[in-house]
Short mmCIF file of C-alpha atoms in Angstrom, two decimals:
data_model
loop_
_atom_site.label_atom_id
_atom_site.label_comp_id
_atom_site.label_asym_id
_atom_site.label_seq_id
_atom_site.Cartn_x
_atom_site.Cartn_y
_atom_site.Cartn_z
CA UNK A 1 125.07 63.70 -1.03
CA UNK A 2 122.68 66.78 -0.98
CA UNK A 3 123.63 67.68 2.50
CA UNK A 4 127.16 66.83 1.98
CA UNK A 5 126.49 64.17 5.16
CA UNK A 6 128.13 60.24 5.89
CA UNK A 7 125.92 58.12 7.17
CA UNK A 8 127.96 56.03 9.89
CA UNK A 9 126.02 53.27 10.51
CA UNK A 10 124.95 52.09 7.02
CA UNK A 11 122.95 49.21 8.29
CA UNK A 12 120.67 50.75 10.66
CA UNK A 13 116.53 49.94 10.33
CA UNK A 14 115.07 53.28 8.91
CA UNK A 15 112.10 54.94 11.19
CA UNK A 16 108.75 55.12 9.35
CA UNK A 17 107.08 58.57 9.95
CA UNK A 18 103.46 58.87 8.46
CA UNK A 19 103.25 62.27 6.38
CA UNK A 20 100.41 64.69 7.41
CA UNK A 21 98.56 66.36 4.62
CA UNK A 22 98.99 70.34 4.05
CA UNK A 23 96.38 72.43 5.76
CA UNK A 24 93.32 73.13 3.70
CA UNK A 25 93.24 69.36 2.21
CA UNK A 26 89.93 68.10 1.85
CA UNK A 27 89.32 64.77 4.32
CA UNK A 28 90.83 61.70 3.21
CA UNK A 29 93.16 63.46 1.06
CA UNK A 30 95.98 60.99 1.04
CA UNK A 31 99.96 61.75 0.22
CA UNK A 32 102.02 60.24 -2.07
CA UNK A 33 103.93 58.71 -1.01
CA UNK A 34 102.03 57.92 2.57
CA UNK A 35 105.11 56.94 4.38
CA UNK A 36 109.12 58.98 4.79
CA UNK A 37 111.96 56.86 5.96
CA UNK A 38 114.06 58.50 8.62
CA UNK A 39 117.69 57.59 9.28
CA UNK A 40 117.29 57.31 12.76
CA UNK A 41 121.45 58.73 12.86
CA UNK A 42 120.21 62.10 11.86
CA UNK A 43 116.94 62.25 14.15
CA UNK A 44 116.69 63.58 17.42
CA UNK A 45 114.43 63.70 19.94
CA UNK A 46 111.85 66.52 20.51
CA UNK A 47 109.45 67.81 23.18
CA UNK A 48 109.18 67.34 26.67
CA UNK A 49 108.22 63.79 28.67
CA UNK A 50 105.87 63.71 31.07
CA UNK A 51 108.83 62.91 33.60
CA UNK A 52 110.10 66.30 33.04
CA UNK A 53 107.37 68.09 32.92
CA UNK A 54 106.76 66.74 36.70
CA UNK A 55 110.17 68.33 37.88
CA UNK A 56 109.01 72.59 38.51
CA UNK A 57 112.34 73.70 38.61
CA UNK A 58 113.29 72.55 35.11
CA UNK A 59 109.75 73.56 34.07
CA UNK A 60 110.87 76.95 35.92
CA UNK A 61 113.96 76.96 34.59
CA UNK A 62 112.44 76.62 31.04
CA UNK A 63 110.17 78.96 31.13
CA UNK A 64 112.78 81.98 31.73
CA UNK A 65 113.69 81.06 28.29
CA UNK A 66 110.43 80.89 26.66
CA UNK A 67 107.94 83.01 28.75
CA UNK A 68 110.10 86.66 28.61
CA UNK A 69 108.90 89.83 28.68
CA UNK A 70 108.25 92.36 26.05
CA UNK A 71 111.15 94.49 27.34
CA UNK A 72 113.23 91.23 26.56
CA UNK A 73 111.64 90.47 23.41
CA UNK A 74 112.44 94.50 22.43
CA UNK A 75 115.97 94.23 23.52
CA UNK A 76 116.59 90.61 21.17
CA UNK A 77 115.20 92.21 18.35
CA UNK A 78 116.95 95.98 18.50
CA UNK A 79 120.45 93.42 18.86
CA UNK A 80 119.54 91.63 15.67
CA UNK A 81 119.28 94.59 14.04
CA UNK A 82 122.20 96.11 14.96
CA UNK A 83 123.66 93.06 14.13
CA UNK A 84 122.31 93.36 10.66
CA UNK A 85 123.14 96.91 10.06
CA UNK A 86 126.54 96.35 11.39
CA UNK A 87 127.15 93.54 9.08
CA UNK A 88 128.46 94.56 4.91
CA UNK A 89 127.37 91.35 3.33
CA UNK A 90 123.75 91.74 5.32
CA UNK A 91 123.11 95.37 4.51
CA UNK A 92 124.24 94.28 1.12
CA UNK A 93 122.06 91.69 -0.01
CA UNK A 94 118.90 94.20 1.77
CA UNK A 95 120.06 97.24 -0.50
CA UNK A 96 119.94 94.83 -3.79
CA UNK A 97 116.26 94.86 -2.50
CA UNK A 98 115.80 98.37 -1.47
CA UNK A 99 115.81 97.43 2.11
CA UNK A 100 117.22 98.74 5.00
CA UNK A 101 116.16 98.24 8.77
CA UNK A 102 115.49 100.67 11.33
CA UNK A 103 117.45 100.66 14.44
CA UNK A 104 114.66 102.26 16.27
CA UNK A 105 111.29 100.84 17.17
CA UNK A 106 107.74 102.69 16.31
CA UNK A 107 106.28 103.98 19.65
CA UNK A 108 102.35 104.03 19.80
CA UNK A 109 100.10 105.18 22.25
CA UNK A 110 98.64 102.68 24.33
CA UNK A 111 95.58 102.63 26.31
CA UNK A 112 95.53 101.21 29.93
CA UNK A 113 92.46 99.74 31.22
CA UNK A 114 91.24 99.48 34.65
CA UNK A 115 91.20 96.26 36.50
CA UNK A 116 88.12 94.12 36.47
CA UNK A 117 86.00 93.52 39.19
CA UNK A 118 85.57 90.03 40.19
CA UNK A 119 82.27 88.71 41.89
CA UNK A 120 81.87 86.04 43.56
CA UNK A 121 79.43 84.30 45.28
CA UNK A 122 79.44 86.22 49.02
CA UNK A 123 82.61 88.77 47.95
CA UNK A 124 83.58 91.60 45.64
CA UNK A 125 87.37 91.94 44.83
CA UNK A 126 89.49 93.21 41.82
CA UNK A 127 91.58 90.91 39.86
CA UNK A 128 95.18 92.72 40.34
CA UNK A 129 97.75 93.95 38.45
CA UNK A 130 98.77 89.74 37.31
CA UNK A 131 94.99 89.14 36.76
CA UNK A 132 95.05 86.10 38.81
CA UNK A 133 92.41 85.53 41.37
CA UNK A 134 92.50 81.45 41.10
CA UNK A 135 92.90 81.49 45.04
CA UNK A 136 90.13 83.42 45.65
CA UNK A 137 88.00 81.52 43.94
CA UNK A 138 89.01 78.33 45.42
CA UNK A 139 88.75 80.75 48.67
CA UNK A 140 84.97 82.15 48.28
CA UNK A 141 81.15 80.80 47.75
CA UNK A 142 81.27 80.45 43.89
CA UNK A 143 78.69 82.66 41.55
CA UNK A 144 76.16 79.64 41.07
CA UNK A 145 77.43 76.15 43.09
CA UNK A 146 75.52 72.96 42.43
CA UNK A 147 75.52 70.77 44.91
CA UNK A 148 76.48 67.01 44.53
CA UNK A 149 74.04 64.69 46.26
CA UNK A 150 74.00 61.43 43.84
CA UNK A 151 77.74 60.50 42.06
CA UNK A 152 80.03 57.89 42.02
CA UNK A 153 83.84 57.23 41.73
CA UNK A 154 85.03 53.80 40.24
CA UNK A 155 88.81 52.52 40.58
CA UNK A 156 91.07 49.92 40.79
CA UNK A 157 91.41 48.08 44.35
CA UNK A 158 95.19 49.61 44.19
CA UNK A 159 94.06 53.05 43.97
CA UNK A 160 91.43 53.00 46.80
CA UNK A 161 93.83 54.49 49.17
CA UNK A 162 93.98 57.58 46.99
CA UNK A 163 90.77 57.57 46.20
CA UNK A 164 89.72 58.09 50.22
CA UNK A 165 92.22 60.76 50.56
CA UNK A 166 91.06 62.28 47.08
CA UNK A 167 87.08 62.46 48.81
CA UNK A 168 87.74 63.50 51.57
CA UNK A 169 89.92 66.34 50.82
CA UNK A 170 87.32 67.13 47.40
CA UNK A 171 84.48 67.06 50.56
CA UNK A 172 86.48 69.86 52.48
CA UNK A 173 87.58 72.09 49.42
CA UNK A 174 83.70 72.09 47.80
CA UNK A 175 82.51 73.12 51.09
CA UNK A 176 84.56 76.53 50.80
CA UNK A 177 83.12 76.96 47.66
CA UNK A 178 79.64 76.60 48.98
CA UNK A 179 79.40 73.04 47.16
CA UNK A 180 77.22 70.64 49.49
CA UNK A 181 79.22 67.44 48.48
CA UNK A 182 77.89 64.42 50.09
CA UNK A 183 79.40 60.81 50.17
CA UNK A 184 79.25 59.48 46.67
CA UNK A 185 78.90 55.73 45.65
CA UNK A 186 81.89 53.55 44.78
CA UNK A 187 82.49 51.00 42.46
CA UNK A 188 85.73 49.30 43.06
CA UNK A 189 86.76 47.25 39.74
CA UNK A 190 88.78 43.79 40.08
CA UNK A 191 90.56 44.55 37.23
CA UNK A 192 91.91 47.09 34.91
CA UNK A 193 90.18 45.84 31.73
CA UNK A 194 88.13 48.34 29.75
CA UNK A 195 85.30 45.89 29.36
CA UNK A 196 84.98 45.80 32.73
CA UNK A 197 84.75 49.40 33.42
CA UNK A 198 82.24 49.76 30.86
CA UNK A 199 80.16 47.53 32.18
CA UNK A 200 80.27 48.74 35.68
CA UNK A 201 79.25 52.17 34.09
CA UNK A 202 76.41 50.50 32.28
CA UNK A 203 75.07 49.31 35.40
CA UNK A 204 75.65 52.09 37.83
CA UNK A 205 73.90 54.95 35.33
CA UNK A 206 70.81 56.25 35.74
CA UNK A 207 68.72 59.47 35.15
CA UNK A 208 69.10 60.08 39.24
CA UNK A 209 73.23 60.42 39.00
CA UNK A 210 74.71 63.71 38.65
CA UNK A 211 78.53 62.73 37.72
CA UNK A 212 80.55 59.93 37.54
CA UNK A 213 84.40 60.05 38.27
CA UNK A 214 86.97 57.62 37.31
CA UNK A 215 90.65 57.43 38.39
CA UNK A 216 92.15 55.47 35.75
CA UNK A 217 95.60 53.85 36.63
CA UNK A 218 97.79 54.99 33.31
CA UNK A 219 96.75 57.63 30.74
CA UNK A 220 95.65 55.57 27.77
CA UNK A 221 93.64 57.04 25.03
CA UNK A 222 91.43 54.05 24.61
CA UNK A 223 90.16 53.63 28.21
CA UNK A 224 89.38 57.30 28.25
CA UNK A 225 87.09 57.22 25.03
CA UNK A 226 85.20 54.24 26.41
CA UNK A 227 84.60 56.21 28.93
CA UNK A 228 83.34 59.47 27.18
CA UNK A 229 81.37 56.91 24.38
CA UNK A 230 79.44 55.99 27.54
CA UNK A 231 79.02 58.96 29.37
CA UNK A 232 78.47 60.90 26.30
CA UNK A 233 76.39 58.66 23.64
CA UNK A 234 75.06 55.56 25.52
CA UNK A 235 73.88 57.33 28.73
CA UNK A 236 74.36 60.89 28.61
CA UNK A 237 75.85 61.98 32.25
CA UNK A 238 78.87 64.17 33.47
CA UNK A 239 82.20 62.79 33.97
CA UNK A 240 85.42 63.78 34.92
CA UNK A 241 88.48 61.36 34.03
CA UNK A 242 91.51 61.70 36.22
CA UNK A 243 94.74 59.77 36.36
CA UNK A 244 95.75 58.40 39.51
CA UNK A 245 99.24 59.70 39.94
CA UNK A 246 97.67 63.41 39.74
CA UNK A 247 96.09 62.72 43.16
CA UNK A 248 98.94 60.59 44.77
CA UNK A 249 101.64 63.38 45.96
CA UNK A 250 99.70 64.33 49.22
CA UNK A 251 101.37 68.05 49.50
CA UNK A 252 99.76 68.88 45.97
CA UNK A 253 96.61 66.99 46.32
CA UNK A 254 94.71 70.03 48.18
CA UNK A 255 95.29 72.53 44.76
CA UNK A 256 94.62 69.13 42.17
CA UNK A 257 91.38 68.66 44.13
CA UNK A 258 90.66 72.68 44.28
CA UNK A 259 90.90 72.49 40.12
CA UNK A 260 88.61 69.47 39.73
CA UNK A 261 86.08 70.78 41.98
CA UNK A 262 85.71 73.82 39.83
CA UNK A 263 85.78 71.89 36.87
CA UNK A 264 82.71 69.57 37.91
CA UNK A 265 81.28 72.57 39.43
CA UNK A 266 81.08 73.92 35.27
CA UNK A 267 80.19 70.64 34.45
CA UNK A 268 76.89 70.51 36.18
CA UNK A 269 75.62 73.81 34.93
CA UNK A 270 77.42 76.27 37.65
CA UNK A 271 79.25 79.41 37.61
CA UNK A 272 82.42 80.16 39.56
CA UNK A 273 82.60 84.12 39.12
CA UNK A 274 81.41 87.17 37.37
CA UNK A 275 82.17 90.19 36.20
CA UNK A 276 80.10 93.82 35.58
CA UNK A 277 79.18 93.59 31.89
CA UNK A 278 77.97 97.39 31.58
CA UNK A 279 75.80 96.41 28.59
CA UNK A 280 72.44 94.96 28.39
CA UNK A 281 71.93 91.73 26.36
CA UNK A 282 70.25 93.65 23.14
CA UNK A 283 72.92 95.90 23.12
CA UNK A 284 75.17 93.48 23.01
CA UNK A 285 73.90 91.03 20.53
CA UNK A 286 72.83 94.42 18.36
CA UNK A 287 76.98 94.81 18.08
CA UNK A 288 78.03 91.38 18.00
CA UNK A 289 75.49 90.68 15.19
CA UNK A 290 76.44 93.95 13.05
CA UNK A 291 80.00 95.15 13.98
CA UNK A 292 81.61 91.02 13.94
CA UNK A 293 79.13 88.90 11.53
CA UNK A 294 78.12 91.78 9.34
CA UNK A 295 73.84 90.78 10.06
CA UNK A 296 72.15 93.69 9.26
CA UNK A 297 70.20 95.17 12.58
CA UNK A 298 66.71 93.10 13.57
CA UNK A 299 68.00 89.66 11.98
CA UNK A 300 68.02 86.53 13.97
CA UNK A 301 71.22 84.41 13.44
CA UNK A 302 71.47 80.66 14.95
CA UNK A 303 74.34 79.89 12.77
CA UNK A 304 75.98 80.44 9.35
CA UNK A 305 77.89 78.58 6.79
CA UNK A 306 79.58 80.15 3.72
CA UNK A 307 81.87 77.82 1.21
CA UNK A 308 85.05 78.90 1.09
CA UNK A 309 87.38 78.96 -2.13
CA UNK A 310 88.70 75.29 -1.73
CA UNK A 311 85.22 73.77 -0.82
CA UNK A 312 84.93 73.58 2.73
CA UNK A 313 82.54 75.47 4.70
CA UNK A 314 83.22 77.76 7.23
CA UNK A 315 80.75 78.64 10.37
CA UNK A 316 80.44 80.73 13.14
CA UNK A 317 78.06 81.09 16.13
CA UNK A 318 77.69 83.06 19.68
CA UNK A 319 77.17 81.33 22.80
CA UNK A 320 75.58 84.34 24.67
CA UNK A 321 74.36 83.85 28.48
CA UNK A 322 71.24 85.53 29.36
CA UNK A 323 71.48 85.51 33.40
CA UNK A 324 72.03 88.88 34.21
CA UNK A 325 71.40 88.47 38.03
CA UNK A 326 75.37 89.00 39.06
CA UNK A 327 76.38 91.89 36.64
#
């Protein structure tokens, strides 16, 4: 009656949606009531499926619309304004305010920096006017590679096919990265239970392997934290989780690969690229410690913690890298 709607179907099952508290709430702050009931009549679906988010020229397509330029953005906004100021009612209800809108924009000086200079591992280039150099990285010896001599892959039996081609093309891309990639050990599950896969972990960890990979048949959320609880509390190793459809189209596999390899390449403690940083590290932890924490010069900070107004505490920290042998 509020909305001034008819329901059609009067005897169709409400959905259940769970409310989420309000930002700020303390944890296990719990609303009342817990639960909403939809009318599923008056619902509609939202977001994208992973089926269409597979398709690049809807994903193309899409992002004209949502991925525009400031010129665009400019242009939307100086028509809503005229739109405003060409409307009685609008300019109306903004004068019982003492409003009024501009139909010009405020110009500012802007200042244009140079581009960056990316190094790599054997080559110097700049990044470009885009700032994308992600083929020249997949292109050129990285900063710092590691090399993989002990890993292992476990799969299903169904995915072994993708699995050879996934090797053997990782074993060809690390190489132009300056990666020395040898042939890693395989554990081929009979099954796709999670017990089993956790066990087969169990046993195949040591202190000797570098990384463990597993190609997981679907993308389900409790497979993949088994996975990490092993890797991550039980026996503390690298891993890299990948689904096996994202290595089975053979014409993308080559940039898939490309992105995992730099990704374990991180992993194990490497660095893919560099550039000049003109100051040294005192300098910079001199600013960083008085201009954005406020530390007054000559004090150590590992962390800090400060209660906010509603109880919680807020922290912040600086990861700061001290190799200074490629800038």
């Amino acid at each position: 009656k509020q909305h001034n709607i008819v329901i059609k179907n009067p005897s169709q099952p409400l959905l259940l949606s769970k409310r989420k508290p309000p930002k700020g709430m303390p944890p296990g702050f719990k609303m009342d009531p817990e639960f909403l009931c939809l009318v599923p009549e008056l619902c509609y679906m939202s977001g994208l499926t992973d089926d269409i988010r597979s398709q690049f020229t809807v994903m193309k397509d899409l992002a004209a619309h949502t991925r525009v330029t400031p010129a665009q953005r400019q242009f939307a906004m100086k028509k809503f304004v005229n739109n405003v100021n060409s409307n009685p009612d609008a300019k109306k209800e903004l004068a019982i305010w003492g409003l009024e809108l501009d139909s010009s924009t405020v110009s500012i000086n802007g200042r244009l920096l140079p581009m960056e200079k990316i190094i790599m591992g054997n080559k110097e280039f700049m990044a470009g006017p885009q700032c994308d150099w992600s083929r020249d990285v997949c292109r050129n010896e990285l900063v710092s590679a590691v090399s993989l001599m002990n890993w292992g892959v476990f799969y299903i039996r169904k995915d072994a096919p993708r699995v050879n081609d996934f090797i053997r093309c990782l074993q060809n891309e690390a190489k132009n990265m300056g990666i020395n990639c040898l042939v890693p050990f395989r554990k081929e599950l009979v099954n796709e239970k999670i017990e089993t896969l956790v066990q087969e972990l169990r046993n195949s960890i040591n202190s000797k392997v570098q990384l463990v990979v597993v190609v997981n048949p679907t993308n389900r959320e409790d497979r993949y934290s088994a996975i990490k609880k092993v890797c991550c509390v039980e026996a503390p190793v690298p891993s890299q989780v990948i689904i096996s459809k994202t290595i089975a189209k053979p014409d993308k596999l080559r940039s898939v690969v490309q992105k995992i390899a730099l990704q374990i390449n991180c992993k194990l403690g490497g660095e893919l690229w560099s550039v000049p940083i003109p100051l040294t590290l005192n300098q910079f932890l001199t600013r960083l410690l008085n201009t954005d924490l406020g530390v007054p010069s000559g004090t150590c900070v590992v962390h800090t913690g400060n209660e906010s107004t509603n109880g919680s505490f807020l922290f912040s920290g600086a990861m700061i890298g001290i190799n200074t042998n490629h800038h």
